[in-house]
mmCIF file of C-alpha atoms in Angstrom:
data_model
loop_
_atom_site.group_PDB
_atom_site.id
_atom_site.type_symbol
_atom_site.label_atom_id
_atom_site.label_comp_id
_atom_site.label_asym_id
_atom_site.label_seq_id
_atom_site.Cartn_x
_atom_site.Cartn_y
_atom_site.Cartn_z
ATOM 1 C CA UNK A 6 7.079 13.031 -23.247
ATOM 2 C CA UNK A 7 10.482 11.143 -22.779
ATOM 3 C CA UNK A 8 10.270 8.834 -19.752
ATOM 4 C CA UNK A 9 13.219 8.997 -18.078
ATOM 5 C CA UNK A 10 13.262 5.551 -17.018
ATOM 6 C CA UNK A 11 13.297 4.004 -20.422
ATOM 7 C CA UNK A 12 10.882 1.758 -22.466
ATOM 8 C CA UNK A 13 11.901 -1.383 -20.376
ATOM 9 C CA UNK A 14 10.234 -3.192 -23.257
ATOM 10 C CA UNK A 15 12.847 -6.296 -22.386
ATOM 11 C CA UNK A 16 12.152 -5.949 -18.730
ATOM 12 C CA UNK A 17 10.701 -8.301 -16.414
ATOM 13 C CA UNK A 18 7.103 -7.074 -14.653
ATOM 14 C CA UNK A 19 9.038 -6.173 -11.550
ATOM 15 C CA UNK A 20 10.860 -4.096 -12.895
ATOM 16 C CA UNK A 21 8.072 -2.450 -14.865
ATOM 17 C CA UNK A 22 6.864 -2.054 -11.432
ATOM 18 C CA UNK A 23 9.361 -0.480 -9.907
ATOM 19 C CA UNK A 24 10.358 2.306 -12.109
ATOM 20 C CA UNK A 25 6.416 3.080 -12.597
ATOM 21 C CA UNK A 26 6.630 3.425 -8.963
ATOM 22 C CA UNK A 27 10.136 5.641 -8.834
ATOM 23 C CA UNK A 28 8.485 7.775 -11.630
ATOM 24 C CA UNK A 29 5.477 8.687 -9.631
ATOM 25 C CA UNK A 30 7.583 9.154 -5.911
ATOM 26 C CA UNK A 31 9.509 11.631 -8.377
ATOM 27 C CA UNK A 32 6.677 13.869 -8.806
ATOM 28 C CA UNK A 33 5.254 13.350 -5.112
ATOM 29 C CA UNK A 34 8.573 14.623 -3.961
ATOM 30 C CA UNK A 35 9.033 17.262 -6.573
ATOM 31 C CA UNK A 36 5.524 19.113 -5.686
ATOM 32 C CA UNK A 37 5.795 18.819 -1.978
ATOM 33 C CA UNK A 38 5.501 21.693 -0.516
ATOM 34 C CA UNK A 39 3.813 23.706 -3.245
ATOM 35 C CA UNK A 40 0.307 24.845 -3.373
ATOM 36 C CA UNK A 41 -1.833 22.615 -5.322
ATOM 37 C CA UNK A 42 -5.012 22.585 -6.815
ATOM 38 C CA UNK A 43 -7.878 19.869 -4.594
ATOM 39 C CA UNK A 44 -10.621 18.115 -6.971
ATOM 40 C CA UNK A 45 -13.316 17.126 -4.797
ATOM 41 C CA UNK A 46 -14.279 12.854 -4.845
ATOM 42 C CA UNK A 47 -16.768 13.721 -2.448
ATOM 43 C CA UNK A 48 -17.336 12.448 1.285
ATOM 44 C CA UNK A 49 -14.470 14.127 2.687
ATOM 45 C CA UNK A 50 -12.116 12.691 -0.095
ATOM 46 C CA UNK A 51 -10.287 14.747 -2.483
ATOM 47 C CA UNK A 52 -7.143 14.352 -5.180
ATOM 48 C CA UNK A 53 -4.752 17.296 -5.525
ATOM 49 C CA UNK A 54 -2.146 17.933 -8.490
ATOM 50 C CA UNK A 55 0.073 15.905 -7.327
ATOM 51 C CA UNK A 56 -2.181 12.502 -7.380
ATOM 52 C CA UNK A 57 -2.848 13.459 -10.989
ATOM 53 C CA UNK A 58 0.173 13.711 -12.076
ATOM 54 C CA UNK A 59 1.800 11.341 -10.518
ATOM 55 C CA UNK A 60 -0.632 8.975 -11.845
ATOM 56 C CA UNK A 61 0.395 10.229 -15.474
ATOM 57 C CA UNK A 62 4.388 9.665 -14.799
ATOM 58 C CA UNK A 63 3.299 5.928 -14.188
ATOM 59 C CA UNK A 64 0.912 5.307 -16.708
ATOM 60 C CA UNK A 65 4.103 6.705 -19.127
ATOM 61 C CA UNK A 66 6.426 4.011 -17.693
ATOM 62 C CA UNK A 67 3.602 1.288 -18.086
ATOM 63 C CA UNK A 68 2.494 2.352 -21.748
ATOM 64 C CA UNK A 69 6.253 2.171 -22.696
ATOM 65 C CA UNK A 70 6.958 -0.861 -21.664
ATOM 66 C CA UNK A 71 3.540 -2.664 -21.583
ATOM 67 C CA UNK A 72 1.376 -0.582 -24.290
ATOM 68 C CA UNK A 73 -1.282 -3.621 -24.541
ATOM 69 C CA UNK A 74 -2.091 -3.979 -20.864
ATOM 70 C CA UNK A 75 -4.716 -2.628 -19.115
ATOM 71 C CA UNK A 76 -4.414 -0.259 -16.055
ATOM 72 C CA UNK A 77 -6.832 0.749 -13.260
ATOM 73 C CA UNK A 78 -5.621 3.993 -11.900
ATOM 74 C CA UNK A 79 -7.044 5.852 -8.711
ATOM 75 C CA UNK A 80 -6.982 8.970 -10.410
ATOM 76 C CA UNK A 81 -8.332 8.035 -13.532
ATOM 77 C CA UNK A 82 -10.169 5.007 -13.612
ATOM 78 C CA UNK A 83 -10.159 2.198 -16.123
ATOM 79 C CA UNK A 84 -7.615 2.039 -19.425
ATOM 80 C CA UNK A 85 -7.889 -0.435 -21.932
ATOM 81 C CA UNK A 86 -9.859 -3.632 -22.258
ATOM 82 C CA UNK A 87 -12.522 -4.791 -19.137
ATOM 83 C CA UNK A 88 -10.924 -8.404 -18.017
ATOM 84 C CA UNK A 89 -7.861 -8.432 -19.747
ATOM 85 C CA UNK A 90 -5.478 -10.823 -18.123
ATOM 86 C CA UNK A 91 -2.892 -8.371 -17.316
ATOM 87 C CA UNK A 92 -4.134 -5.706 -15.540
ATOM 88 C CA UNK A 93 -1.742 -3.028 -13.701
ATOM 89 C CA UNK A 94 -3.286 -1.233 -10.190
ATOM 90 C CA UNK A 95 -2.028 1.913 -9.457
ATOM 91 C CA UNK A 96 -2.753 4.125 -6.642
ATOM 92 C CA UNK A 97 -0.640 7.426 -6.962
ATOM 93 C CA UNK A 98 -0.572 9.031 -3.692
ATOM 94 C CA UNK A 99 -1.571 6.723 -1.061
ATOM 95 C CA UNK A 100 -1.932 8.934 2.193
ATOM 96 C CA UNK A 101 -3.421 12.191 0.071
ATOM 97 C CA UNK A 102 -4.718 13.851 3.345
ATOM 98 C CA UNK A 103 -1.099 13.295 4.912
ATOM 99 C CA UNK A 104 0.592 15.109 1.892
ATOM 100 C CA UNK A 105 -1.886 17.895 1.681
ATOM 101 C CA UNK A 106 -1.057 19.033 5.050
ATOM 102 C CA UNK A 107 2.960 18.502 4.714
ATOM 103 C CA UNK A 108 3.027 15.107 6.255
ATOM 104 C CA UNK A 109 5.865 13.064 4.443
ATOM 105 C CA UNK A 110 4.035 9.592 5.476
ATOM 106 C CA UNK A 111 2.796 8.757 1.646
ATOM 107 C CA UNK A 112 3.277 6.214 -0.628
ATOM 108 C CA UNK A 113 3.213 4.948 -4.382
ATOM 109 C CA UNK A 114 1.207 1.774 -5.459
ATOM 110 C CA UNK A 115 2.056 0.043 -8.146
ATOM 111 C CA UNK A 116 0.991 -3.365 -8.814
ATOM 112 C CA UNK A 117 0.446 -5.799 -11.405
ATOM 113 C CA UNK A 118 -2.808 -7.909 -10.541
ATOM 114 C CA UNK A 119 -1.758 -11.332 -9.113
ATOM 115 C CA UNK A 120 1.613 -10.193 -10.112
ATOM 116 C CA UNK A 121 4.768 -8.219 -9.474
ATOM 117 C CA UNK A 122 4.070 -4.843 -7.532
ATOM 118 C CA UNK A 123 6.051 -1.769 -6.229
ATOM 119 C CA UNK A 124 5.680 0.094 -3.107
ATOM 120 C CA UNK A 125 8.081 3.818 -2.965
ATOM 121 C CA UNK A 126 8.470 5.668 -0.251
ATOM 122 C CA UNK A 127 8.736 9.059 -2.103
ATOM 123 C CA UNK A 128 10.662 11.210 1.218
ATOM 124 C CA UNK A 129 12.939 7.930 2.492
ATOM 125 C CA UNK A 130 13.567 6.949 -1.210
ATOM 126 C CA UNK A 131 12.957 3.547 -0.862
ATOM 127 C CA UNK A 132 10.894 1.420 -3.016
ATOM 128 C CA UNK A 133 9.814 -1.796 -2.126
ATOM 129 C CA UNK A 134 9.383 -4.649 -4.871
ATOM 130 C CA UNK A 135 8.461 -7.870 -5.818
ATOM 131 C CA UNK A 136 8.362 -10.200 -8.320
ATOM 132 C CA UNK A 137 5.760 -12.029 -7.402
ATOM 133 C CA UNK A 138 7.743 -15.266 -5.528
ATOM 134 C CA UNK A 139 10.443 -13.130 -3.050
ATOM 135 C CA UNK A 140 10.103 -9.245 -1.910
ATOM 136 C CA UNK A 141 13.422 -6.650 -1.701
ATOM 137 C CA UNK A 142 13.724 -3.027 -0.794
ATOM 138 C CA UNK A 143 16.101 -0.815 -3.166
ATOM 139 C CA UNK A 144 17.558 2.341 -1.771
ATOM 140 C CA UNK A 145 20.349 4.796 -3.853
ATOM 141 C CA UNK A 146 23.455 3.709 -3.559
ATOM 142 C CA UNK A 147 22.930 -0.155 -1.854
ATOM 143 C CA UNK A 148 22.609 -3.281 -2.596
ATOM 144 C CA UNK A 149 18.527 -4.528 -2.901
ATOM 145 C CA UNK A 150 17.786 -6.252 0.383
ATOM 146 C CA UNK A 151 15.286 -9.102 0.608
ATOM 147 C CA UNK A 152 12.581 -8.228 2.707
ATOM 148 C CA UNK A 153 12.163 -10.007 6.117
ATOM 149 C CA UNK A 154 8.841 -9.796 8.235
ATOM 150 C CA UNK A 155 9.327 -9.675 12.027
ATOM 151 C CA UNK A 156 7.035 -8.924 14.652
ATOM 152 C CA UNK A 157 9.840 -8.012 16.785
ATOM 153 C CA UNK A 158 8.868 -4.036 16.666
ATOM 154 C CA UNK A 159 5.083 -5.224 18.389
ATOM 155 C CA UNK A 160 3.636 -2.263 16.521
ATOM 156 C CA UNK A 161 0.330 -2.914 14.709
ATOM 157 C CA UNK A 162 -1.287 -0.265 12.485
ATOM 158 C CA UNK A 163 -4.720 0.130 12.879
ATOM 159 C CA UNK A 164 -6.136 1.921 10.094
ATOM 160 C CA UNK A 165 -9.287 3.878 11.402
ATOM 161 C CA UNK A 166 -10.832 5.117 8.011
ATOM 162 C CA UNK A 167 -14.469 4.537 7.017
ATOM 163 C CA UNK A 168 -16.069 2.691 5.850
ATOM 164 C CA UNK A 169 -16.611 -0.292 8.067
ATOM 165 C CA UNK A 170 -18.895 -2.742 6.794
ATOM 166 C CA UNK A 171 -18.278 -5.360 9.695
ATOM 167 C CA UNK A 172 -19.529 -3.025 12.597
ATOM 168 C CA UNK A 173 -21.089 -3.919 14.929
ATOM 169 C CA UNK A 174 -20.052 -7.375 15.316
ATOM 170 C CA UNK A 175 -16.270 -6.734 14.085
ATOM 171 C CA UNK A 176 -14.721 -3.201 14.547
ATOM 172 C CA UNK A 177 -10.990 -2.679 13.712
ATOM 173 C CA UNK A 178 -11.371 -0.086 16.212
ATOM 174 C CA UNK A 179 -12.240 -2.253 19.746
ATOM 175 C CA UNK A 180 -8.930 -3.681 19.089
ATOM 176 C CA UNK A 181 -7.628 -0.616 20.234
ATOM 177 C CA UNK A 182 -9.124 -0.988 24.011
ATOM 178 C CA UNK A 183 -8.731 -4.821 23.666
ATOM 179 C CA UNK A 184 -6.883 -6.164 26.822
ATOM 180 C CA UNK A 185 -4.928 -8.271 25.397
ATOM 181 C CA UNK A 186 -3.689 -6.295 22.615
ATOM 182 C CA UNK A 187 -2.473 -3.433 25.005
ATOM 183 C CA UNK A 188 -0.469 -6.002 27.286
ATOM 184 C CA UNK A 189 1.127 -7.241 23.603
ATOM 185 C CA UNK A 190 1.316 -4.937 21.068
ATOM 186 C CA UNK A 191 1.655 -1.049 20.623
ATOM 187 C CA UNK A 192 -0.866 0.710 18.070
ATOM 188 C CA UNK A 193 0.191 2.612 15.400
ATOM 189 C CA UNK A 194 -2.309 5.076 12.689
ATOM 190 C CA UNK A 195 0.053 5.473 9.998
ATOM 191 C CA UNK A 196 -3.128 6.592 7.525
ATOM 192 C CA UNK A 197 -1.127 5.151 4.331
ATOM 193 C CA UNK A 198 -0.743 2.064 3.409
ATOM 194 C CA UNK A 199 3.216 2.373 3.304
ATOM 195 C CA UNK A 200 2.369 0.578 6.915
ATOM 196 C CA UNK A 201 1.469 -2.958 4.458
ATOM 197 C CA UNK A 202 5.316 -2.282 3.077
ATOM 198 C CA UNK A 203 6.718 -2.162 6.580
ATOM 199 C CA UNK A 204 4.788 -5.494 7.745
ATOM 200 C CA UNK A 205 7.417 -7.140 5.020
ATOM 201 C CA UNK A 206 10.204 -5.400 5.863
ATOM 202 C CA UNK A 207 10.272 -6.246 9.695
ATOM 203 C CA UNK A 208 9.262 -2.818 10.816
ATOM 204 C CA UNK A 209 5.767 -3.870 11.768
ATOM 205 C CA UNK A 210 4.462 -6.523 13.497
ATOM 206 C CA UNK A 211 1.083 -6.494 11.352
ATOM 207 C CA UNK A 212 -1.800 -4.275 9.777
ATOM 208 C CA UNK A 213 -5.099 -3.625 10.020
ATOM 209 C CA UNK A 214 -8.187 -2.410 8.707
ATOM 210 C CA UNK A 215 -11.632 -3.385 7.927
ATOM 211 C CA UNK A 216 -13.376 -2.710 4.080
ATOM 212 C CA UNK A 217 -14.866 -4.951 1.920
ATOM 213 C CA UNK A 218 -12.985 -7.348 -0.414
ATOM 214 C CA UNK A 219 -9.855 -5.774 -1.173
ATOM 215 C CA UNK A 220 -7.748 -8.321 -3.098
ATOM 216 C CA UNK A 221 -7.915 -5.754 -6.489
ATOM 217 C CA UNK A 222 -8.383 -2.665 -4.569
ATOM 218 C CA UNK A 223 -5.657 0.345 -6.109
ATOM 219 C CA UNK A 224 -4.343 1.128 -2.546
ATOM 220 C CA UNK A 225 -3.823 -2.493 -1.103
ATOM 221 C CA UNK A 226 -2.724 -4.669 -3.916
ATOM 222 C CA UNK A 227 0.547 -3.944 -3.822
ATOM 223 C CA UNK A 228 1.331 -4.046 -0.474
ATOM 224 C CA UNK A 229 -0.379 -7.014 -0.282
ATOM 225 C CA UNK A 230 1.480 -8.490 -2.485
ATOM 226 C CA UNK A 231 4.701 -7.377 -0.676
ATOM 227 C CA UNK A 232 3.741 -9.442 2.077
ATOM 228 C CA UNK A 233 2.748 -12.511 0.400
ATOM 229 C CA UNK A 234 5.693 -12.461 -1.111
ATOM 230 C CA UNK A 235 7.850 -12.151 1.939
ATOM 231 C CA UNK A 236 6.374 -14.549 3.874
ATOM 232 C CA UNK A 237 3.528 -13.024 5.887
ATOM 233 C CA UNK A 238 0.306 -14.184 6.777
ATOM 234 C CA UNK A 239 -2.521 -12.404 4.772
ATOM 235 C CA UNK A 240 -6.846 -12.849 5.407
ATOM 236 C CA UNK A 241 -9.453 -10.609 5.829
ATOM 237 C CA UNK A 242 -10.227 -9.444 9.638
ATOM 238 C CA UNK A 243 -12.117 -12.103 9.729
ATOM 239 C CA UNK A 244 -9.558 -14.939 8.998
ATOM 240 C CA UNK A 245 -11.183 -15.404 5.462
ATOM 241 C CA UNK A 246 -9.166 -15.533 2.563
ATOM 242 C CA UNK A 247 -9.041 -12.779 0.428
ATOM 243 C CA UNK A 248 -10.814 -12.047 -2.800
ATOM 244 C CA UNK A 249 -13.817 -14.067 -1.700
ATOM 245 C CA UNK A 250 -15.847 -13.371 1.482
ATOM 246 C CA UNK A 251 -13.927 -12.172 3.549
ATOM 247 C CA UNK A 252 -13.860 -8.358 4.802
ATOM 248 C CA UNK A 253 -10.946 -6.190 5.189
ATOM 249 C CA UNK A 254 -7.539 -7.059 6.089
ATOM 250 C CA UNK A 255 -5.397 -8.479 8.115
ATOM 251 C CA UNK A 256 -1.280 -8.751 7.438
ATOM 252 C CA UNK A 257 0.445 -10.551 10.520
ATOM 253 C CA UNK A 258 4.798 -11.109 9.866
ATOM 254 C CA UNK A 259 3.894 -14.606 11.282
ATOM 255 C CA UNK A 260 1.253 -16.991 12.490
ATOM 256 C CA UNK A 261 1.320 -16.468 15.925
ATOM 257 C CA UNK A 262 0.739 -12.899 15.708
ATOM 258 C CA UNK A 263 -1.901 -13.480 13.243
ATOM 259 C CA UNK A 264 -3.404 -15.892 15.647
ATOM 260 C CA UNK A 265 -3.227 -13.395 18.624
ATOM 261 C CA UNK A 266 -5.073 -10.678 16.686
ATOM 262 C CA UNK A 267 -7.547 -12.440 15.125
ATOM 263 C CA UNK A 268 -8.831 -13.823 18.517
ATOM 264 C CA UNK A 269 -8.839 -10.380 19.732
ATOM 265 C CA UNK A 270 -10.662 -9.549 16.656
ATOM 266 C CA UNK A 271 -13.794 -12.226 17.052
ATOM 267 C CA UNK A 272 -13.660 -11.399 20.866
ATOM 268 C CA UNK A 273 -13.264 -7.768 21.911
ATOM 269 C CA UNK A 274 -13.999 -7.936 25.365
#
C-alpha cells in the first residue's frame, strides 16, 4: 500500500504522530455513515470496520517511518518486541459506540509511550499534537496554535463507563450530585476521550473518570500527554500520581480546579 503521508523516515516522533493520527481520522471520516460490520469484544463492547481499519492506516504510517518500534494497538494487540523502549499506543476509534450510531464525537489516539502523541478530531479536522515538552492544534489552512488550558468554560467531563474499581469509597459518579460541584462547574459526558484534548486546549475546565492505572492505557495516553504537555495538572482521582497506585484520572487546566475537585472527590457529601 502507498501511504499517502510519506515514509517520514527523517521526521521527528511528533510528527510520526501526527500523520499516523491524520491517516486513521481519514478512514473514520471516509466510512461514516456506511454500514459496517460489529466484531463482538464482549461485555457490551464491540469494534466495527472502521476501528480495524483505521488501526491499519496508522500502523502503515508508523512501520514507514519507525519499522523497528513496537506498537500496542486497540484493535490488534501487541506488534513487535515485549519492553522495547519505544513503544507506540494507538487507539483507533476512541468513542466506537458514538460512531456506530452516527454521533461525530470520536477521536484518534496516537501516542508514543512517554513520548510525542496525536489526538484528531476526524469531523472538526483538527489534530492535536505534541512533542513531548509544548502541545499545538493544526487545522487546514492555519497556522498550528499552541495549546492553552483554561478552566474558564467550567465544564468538567465526567466519564460514566465501567468499570469502577474505587466504588464505594470513590465514585466518579457522586461528583455529579456533589454540592459544591453544581454551584461551580457544569458536567459534561462526552463518552470519548477527545474531552482529555479539550482540557489542553482551553475548552474544558478538566476530566474525569475512574479505572485502574492508566498511564499506558491505548485510549488515555495520548491525551494525557496533551495535557502534560500544555501545562495541566494530571493524578489519578485520587490525587496519586499516575502509573503507580493511583486509580483513574483526573486532568484539571490548573491547580485550583484540581484542588476543588479532588476535595469533592474524597468528600461527596
Amino acid at each position: 500500500m502507498i501511504n499517502p503521508y510519506g515514509t517520514y523516515a527523517n521526521a521527528d516522533d511528533a510528527a510520526v504522530a501526527t500523520a499516523g493520527a491524520r491517516a486513521g481520522a481519514d478512514v473514520v471520516r471516509t466510512l461514516y455513515g456506511r454500514r459496517l460490520d460489529r466484531f463482538d469484544k464482549g461485555a457490551g463492547d464491540f469494534a466495527t470496520t472502521a476501528d480495524v481499519e483505521a488501526e491499519r492506516a496508522i500502523l502503515d504510517v508508523i512501520r514507514a517511518a519507525r519499522p523497528a518500534d513496537a506498537v500496542l494497538g486497540e484493535e490488534g494487540g501487541q506488534r513487535g518486541a515485549v519492553g522495547t523502549a519505544r513503544q507506540w499506543l494507538v487507539d483507533p476509534l476512541c468513542g466506537t459506540l458514538n460512531y456506530a450510531v452516527g454521533n461525530m464525537l470520536v477521536a484518534v489516539n496516537v501516542a508514543l509511550r512517554d513520548g510525542a502523541a496525536a489526538v484528531a478530531d476526524p469531523f472538526a479536522e483538527e489534530t492535536f499534537f505534541t512533542d513531548g515538552q509544548a502541545a499545538w492544534v493544526r487545522k487546514p489552512g492555519a497556522d498550528d496554535t499552541l495549546l492553552t488550558p483554561s478552566s474558564a468554560t467550567r465544564l468538567v467531563d465526567v466519564n460514566l463507563d465501567p468499570p469502577f474499581p474505587s466504588a464505594p469509597l470513590l465514585r466518579a459518579v457522586d461528583l455529579l450530585a456533589h454540592p459544591g460541584f453544581i454551584e461551580r462547574f457544569r458536567p459534561r459526558v462526552l463518552s470519548t476521550t477527545l474531552a482529555l484534548a479539550w482540557v489542553a486546549a482551553g475548552r474544558r475546565a478538566a476530566y474525569v473518570t475512574d479505572g485502574g492505572d492508566l498511564s499506558t492505557s491505548v485510549h488515555f495516553a495520548a491525551g494525557v500527554a496533551l495535557c502534560r504537555a500544555a501545562g495541566c495538572v494530571v493524578t489519578g482521582i485520587d490525587g496519586a500520581p499516575l502509573g503507580g497506585a493511583g486509580r483513574g484520572l483526573l486532568a484539571a487546566a490548573d491547580e485550583e480546579t484540581h484542588a476543588l475537585l479532588l476535595s469533592m472527590l474524597r468528600d461527596p457529601s
